[in-house]
PDB file of C-alpha atoms and ligand atoms in Angstrom:
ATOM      1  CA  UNK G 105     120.865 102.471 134.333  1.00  0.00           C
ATOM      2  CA  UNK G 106     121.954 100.719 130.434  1.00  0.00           C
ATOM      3  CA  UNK G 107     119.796 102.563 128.009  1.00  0.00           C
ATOM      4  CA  UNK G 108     117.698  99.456 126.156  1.00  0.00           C
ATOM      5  CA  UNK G 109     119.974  98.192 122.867  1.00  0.00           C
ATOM      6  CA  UNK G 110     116.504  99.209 120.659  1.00  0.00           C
ATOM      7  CA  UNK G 111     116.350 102.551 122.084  1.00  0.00           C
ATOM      8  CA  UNK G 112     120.347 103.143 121.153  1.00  0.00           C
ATOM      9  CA  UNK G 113     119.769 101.873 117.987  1.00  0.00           C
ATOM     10  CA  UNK G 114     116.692 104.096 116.999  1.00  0.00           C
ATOM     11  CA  UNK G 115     118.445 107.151 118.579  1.00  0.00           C
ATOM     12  CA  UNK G 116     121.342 106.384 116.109  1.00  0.00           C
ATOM     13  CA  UNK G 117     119.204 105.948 113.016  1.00  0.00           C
ATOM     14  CA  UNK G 118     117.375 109.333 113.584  1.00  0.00           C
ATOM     15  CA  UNK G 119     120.503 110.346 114.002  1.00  0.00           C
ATOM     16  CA  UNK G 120     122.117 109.755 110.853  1.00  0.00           C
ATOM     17  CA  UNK G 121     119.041 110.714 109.515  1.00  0.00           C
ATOM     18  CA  UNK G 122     119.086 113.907 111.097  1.00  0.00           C
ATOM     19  CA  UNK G 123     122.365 114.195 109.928  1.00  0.00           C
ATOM     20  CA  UNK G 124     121.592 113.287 105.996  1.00  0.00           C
ATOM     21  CA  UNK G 125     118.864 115.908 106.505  1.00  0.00           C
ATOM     22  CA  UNK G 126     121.412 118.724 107.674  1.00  0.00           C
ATOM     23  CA  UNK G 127     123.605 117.580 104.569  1.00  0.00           C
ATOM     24  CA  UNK G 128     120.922 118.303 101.915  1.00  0.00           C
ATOM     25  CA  UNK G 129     119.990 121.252 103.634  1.00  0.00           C
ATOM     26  CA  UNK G 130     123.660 122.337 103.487  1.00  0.00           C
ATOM     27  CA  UNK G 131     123.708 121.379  99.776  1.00  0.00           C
ATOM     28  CA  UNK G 132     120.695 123.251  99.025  1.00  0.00           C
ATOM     29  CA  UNK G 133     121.444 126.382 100.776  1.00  0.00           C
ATOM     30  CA  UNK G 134     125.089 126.986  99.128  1.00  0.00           C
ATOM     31  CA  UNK G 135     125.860 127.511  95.392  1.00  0.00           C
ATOM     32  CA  UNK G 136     128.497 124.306  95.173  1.00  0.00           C
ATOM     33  CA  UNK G 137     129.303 121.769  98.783  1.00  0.00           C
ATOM     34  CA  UNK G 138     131.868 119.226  97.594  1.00  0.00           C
ATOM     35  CA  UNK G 139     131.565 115.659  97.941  1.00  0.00           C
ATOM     36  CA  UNK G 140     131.467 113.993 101.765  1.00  0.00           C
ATOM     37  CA  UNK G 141     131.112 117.587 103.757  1.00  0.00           C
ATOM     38  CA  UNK G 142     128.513 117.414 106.106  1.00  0.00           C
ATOM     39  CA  UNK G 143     126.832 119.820 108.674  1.00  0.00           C
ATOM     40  CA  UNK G 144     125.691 118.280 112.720  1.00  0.00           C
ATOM     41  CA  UNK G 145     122.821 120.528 113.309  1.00  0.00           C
ATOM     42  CA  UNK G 146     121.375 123.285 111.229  1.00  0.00           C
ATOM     43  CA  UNK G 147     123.926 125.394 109.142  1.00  0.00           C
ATOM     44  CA  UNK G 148     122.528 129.219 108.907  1.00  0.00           C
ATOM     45  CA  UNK G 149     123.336 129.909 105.490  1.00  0.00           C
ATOM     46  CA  UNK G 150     122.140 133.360 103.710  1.00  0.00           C
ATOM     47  CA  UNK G 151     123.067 134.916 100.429  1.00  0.00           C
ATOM     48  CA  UNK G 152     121.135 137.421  98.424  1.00  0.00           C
ATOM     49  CA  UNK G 153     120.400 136.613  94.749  1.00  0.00           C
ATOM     50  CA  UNK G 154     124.200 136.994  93.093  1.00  0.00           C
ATOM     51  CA  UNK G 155     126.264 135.956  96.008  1.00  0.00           C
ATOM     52  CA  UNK G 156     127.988 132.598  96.548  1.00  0.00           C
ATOM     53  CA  UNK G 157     129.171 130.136  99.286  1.00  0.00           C
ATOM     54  CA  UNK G 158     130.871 127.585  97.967  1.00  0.00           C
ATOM     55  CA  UNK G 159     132.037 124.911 100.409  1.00  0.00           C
ATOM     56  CA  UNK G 160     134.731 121.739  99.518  1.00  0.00           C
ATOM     57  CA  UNK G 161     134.786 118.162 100.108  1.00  0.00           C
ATOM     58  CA  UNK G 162     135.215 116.716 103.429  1.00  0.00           C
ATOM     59  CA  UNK G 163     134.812 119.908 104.926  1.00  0.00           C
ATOM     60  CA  UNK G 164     132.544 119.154 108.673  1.00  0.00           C
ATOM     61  CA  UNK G 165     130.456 121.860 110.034  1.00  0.00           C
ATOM     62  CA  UNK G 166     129.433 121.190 113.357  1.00  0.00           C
ATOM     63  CA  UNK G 167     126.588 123.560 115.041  1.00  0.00           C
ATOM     64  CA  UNK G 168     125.736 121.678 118.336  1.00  0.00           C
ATOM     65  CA  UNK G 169     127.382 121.569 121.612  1.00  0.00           C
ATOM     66  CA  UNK G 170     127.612 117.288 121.178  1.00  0.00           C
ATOM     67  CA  UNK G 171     129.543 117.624 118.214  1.00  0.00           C
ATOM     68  CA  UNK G 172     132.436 119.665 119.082  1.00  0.00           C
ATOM     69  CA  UNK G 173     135.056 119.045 121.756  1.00  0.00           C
ATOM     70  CA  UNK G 174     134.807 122.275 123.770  1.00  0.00           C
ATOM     71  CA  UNK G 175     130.890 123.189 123.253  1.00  0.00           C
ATOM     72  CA  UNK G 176     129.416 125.959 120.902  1.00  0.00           C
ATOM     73  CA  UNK G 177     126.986 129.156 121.719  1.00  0.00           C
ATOM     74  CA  UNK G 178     125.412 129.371 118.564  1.00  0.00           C
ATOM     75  CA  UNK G 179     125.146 127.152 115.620  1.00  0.00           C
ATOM     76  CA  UNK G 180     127.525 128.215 112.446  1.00  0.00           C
ATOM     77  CA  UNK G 181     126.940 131.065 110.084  1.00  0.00           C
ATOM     78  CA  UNK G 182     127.828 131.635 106.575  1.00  0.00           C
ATOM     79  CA  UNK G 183     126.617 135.195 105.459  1.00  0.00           C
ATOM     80  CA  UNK G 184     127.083 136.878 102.207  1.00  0.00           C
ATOM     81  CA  UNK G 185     125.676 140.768 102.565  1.00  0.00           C
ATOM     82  CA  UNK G 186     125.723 142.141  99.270  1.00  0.00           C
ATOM     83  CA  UNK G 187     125.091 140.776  96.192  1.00  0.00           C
ATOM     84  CA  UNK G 188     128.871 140.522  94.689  1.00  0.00           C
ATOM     85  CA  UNK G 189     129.835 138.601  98.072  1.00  0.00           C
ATOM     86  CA  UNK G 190     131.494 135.186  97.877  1.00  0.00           C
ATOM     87  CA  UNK G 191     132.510 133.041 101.000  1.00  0.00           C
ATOM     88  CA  UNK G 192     135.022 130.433  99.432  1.00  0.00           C
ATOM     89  CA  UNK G 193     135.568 127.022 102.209  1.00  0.00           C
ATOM     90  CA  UNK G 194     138.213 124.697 100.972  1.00  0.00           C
ATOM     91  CA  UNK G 195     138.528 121.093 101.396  1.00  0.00           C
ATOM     92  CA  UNK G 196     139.046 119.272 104.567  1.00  0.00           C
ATOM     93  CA  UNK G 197     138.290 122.111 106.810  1.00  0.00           C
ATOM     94  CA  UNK G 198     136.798 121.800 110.324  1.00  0.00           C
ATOM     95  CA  UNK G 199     134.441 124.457 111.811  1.00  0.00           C
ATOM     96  CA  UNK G 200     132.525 124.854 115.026  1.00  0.00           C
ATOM     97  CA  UNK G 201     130.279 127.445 115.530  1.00  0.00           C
ATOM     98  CA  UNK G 202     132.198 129.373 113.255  1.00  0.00           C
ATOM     99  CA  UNK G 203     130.830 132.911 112.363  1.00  0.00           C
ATOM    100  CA  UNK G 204     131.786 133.723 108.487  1.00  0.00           C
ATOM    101  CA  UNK G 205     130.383 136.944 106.731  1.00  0.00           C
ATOM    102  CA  UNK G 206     131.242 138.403 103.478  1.00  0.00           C
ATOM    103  CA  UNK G 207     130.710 141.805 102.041  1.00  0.00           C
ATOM    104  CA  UNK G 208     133.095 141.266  99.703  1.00  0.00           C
ATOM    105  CA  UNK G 209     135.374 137.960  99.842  1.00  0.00           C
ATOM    106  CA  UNK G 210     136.287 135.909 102.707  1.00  0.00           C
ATOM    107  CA  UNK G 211     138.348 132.903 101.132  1.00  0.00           C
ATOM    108  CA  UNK G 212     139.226 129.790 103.653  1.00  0.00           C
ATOM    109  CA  UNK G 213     141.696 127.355 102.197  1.00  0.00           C
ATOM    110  CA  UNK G 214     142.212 124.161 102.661  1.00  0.00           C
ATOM    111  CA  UNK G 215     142.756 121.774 105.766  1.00  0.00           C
ATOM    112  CA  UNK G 216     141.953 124.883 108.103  1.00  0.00           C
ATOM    113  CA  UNK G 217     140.752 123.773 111.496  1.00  0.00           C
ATOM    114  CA  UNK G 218     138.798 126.254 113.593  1.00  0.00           C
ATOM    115  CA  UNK G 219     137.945 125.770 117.274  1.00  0.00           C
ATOM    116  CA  UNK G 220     134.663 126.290 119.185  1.00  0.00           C
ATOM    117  CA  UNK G 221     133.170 130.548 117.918  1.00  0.00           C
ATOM    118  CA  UNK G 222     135.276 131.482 115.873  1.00  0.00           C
ATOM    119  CA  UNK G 223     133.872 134.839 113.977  1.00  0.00           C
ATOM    120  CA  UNK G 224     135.985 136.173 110.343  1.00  0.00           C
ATOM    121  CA  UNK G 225     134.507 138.858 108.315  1.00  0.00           C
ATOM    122  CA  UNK G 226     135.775 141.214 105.740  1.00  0.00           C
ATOM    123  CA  UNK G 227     133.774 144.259 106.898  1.00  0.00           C
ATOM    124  CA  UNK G 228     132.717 147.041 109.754  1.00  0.00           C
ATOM    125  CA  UNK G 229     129.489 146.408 108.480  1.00  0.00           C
ATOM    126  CA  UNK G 230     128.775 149.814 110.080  1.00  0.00           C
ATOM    127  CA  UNK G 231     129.893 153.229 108.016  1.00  0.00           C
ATOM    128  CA  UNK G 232     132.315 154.955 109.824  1.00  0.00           C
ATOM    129  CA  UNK G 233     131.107 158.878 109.919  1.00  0.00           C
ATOM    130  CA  UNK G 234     128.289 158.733 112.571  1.00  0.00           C
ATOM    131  CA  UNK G 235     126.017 161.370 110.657  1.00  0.00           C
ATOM    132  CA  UNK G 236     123.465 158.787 109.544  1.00  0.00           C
ATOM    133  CA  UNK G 237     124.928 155.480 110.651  1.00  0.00           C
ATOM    134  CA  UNK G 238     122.172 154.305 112.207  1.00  0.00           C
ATOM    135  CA  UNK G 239     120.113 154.707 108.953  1.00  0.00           C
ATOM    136  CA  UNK G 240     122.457 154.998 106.014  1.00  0.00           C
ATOM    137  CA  UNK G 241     122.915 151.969 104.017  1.00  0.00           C
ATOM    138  CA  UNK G 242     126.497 150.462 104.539  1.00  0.00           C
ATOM    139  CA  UNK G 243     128.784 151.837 102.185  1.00  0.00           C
ATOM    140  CA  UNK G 244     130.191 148.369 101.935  1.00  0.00           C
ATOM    141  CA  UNK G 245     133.512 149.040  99.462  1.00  0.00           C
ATOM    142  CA  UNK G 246     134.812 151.957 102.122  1.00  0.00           C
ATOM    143  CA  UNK G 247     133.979 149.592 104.880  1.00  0.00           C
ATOM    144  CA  UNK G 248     135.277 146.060 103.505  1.00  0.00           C
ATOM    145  CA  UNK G 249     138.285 144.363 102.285  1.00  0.00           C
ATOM    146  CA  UNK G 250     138.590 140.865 101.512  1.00  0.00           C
ATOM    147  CA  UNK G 251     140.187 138.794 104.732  1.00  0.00           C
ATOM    148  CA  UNK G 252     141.803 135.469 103.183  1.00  0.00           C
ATOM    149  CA  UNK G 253     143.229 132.438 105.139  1.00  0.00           C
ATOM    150  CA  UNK G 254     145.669 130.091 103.828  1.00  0.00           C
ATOM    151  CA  UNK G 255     146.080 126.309 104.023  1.00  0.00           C
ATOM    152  CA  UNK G 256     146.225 124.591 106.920  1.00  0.00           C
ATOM    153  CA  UNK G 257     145.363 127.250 109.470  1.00  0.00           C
ATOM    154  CA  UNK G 258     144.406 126.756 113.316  1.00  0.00           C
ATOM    155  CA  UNK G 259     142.598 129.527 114.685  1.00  0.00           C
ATOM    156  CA  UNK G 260     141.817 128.810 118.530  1.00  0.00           C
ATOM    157  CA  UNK G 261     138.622 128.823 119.939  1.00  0.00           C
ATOM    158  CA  UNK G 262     136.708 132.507 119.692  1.00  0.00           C
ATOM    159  CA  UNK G 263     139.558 134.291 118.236  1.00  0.00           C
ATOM    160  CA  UNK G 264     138.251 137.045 115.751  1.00  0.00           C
ATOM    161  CA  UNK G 265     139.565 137.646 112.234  1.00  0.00           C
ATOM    162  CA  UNK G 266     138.801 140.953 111.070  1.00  0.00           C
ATOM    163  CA  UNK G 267     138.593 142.601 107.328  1.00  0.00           C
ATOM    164  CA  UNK G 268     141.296 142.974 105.427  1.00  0.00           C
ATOM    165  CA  UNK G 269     143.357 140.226 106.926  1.00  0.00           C
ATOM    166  CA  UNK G 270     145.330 137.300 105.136  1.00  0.00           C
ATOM    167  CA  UNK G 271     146.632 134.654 107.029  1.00  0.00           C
ATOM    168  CA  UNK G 272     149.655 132.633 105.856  1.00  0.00           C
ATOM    169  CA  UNK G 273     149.922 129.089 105.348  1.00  0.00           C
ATOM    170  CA  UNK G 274     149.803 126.632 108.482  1.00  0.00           C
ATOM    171  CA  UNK G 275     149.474 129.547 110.835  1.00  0.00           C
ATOM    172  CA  UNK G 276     148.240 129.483 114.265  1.00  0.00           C
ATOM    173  CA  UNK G 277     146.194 132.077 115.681  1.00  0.00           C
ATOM    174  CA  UNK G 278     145.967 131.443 119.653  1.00  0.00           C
ATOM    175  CA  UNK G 279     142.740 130.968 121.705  1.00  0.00           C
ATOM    176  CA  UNK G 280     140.997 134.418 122.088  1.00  0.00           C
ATOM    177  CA  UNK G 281     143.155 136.403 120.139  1.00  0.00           C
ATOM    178  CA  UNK G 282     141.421 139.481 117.751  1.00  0.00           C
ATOM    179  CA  UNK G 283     143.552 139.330 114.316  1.00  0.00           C
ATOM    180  CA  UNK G 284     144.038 142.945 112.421  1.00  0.00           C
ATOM    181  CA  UNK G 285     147.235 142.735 110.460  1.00  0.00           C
ATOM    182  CA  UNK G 286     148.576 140.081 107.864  1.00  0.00           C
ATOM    183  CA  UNK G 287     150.033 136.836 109.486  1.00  0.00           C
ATOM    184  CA  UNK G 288     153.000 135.242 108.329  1.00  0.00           C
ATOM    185  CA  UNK G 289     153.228 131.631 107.360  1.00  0.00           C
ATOM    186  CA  UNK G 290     153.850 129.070 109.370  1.00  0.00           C
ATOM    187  CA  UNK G 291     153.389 131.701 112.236  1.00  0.00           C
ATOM    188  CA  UNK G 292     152.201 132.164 115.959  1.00  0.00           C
ATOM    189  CA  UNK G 293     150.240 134.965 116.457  1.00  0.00           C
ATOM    190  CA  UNK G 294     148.082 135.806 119.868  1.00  0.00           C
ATOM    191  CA  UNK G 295     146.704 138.493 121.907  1.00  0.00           C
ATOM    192  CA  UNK G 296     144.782 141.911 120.982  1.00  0.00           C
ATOM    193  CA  UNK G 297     145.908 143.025 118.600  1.00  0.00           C
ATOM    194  CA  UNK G 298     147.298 139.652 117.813  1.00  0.00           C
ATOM    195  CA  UNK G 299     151.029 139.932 117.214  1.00  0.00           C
ATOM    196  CA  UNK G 300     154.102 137.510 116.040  1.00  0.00           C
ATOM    197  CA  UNK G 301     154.547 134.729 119.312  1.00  0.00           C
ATOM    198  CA  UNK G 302     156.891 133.074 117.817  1.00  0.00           C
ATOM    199  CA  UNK G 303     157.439 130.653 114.386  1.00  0.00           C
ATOM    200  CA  UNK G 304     156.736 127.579 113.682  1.00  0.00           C
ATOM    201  CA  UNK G 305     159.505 124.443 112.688  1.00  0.00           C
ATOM    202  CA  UNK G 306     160.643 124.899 108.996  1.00  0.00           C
ATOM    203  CA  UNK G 307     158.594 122.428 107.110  1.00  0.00           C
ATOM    204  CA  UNK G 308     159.890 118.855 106.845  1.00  0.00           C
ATOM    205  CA  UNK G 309     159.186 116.070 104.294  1.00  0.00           C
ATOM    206  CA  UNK G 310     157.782 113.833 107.252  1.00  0.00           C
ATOM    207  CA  UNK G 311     155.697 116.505 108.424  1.00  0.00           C
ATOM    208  CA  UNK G 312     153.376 117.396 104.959  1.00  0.00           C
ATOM    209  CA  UNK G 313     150.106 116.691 105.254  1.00  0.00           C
ATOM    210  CA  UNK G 314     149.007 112.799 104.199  1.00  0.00           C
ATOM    211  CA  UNK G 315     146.577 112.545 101.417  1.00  0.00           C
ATOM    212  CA  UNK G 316     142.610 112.420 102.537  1.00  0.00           C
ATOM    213  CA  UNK G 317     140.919 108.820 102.943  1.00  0.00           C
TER     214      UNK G 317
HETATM  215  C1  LIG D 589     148.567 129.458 120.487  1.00  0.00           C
HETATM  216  C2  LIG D 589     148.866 128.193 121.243  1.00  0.00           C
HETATM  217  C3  LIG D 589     148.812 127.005 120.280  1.00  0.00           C
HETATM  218  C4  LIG D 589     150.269 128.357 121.800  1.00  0.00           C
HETATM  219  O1  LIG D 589     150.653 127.174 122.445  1.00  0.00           O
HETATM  220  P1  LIG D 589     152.195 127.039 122.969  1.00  0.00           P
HETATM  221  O2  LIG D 589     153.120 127.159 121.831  1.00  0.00           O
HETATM  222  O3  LIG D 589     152.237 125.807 123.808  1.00  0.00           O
HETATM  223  O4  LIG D 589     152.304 128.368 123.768  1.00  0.00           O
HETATM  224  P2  LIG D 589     152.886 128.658 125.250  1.00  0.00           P
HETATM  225  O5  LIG D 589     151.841 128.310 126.245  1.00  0.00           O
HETATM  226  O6  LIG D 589     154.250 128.069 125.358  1.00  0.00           O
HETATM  227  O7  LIG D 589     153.002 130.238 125.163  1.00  0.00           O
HETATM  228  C5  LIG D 589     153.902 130.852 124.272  1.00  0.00           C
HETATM  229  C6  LIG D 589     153.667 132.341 124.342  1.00  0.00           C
HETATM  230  O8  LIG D 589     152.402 132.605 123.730  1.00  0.00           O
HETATM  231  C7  LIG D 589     151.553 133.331 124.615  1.00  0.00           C
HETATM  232  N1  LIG D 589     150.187 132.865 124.408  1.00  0.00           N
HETATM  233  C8  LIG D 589     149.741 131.607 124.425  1.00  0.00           C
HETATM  234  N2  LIG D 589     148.418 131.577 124.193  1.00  0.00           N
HETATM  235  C9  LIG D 589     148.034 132.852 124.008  1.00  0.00           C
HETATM  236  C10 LIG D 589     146.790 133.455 123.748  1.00  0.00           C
HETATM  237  N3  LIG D 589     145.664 132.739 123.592  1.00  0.00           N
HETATM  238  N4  LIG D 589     146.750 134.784 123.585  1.00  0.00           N
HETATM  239  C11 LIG D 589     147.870 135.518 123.731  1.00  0.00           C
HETATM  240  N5  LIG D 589     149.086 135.005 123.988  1.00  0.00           N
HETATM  241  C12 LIG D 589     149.166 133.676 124.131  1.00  0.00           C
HETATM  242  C13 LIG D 589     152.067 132.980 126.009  1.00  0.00           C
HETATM  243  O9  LIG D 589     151.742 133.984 126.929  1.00  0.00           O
HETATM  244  C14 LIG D 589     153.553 132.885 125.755  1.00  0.00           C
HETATM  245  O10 LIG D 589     154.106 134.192 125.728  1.00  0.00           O
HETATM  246  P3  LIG D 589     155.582 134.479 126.352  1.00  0.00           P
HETATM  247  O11 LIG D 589     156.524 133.672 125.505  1.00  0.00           O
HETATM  248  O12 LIG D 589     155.731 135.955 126.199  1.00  0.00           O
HETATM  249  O13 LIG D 589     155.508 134.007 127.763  1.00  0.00           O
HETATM  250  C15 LIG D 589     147.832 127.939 122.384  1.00  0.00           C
HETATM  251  O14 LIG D 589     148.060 128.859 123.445  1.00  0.00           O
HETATM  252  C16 LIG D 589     146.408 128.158 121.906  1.00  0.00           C
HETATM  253  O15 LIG D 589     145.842 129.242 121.919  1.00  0.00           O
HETATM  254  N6  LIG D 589     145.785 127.041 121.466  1.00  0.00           N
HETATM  255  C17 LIG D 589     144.450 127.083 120.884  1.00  0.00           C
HETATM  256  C18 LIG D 589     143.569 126.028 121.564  1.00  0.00           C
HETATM  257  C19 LIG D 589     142.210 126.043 120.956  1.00  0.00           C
HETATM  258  O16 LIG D 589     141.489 127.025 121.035  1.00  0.00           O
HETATM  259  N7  LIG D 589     141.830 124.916 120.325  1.00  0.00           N
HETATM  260  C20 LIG D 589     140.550 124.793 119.660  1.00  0.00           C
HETATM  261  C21 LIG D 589     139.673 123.860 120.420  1.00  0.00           C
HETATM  262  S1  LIG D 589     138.056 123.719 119.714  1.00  0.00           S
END
């Protein structure tokens, strides 16, 4: 049965307004979001008193099953864990459920599209010895190193990027796959351990990427 034209309309207006709502609370959570990024559904964002997340412009966040092609299981997270964390999201990037935690530095660059769970983190968050693991307090620099991705990288849906990782311009890192080692530009790379599928076409002057609206 047609849903009522009033009823469609009021379900859009408390949607945008639910939307405008997720945008300030975006805005007031991170240390700098540029201008147009926005955030369908609740964003978790935590930092202790020091840390930063800084987010770009045009950059979508998307934390509910409607708003994302393939469906999420848990609404995005931007984490900072110690006090000299940053979590650095260029402009133009798309995430969906995206899991991003930061003992130290994860950087995301610009244009980077991630599909549905994706999880990157710089850290084991756990110390390694297991005398007093459960208990200890993380010895966060043995334990971390900054994981940085490049421009224009597409990580498939629930891939994991560990610590220590940097990931090359225009990359793609296939569906699933659990990233350990550096990634080449303009690179392939699947599996687990994800290694080298294959390259990508040389760039082309057709190809570079058109200027934002
Ligand atoms: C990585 C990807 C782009 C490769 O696509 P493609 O170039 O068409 O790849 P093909 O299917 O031709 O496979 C090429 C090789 O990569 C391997 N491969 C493809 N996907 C893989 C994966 N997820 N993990 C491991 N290996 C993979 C294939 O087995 C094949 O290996 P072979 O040459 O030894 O047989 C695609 O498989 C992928 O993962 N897309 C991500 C989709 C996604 O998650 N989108 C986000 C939606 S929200």
């Amino acid at each position: 049965m047609a849903r009522p034209r009033l009823a469609v309309r009021l379900r859009n207006i408390a949607w945008r307004g639910s939307t405008l709502v997720r945008g300030w609370q975006l805005r007031w959570n991170c240390t700098a979001v540029g201008e147009g990024s926005s955030s369908l559904g609740r964003t978790i964002v935590a930092a202790p008193p020091g840390a930063t997340i800084t987010i770009g412009s045009r950059t979508h966040i998307a934390n509910i099953s409607e708003g994302t092609a393939l469906g999420i299981s848990h609404p995005t997270v931007l984490r900072c864990l110690t006090p000299e964390a940053r979590i650095v999201i260029g402009d133009d990037c798309g995430l969906s459920g995206t899991s991003v935690c930061a003992a130290i530095e994860v950087r995301i660059g610009n244009r980077c599209l991630f599909g549905a769970d994706v999880m990157v983190f710089d850290t084991d968050f756990h110390n390694h010895p297991p005398e007093g693991r459960r208990y200890a307090p993380p010895d966060w620099p043995n334990i971390s190193r900054p994981t940085i991705i490049g421009d224009d990288v597409f990580v498939g849906t629930r891939a994991i990027i560990t610590k220590g990782v940097t990931i090359g311009d225009g990359a793609i890192v296939a569906a699933g796959s659990v990233v350990v080692g550096d990634v080449p530009a303009r690179s392939i790379v699947g599996g687990n351990p994800a290694r080298l599928l294959r390259m990508l076409d040389p760039v082309s002057s057709e190809t570079r990427h058109a200027p934002a609206d």
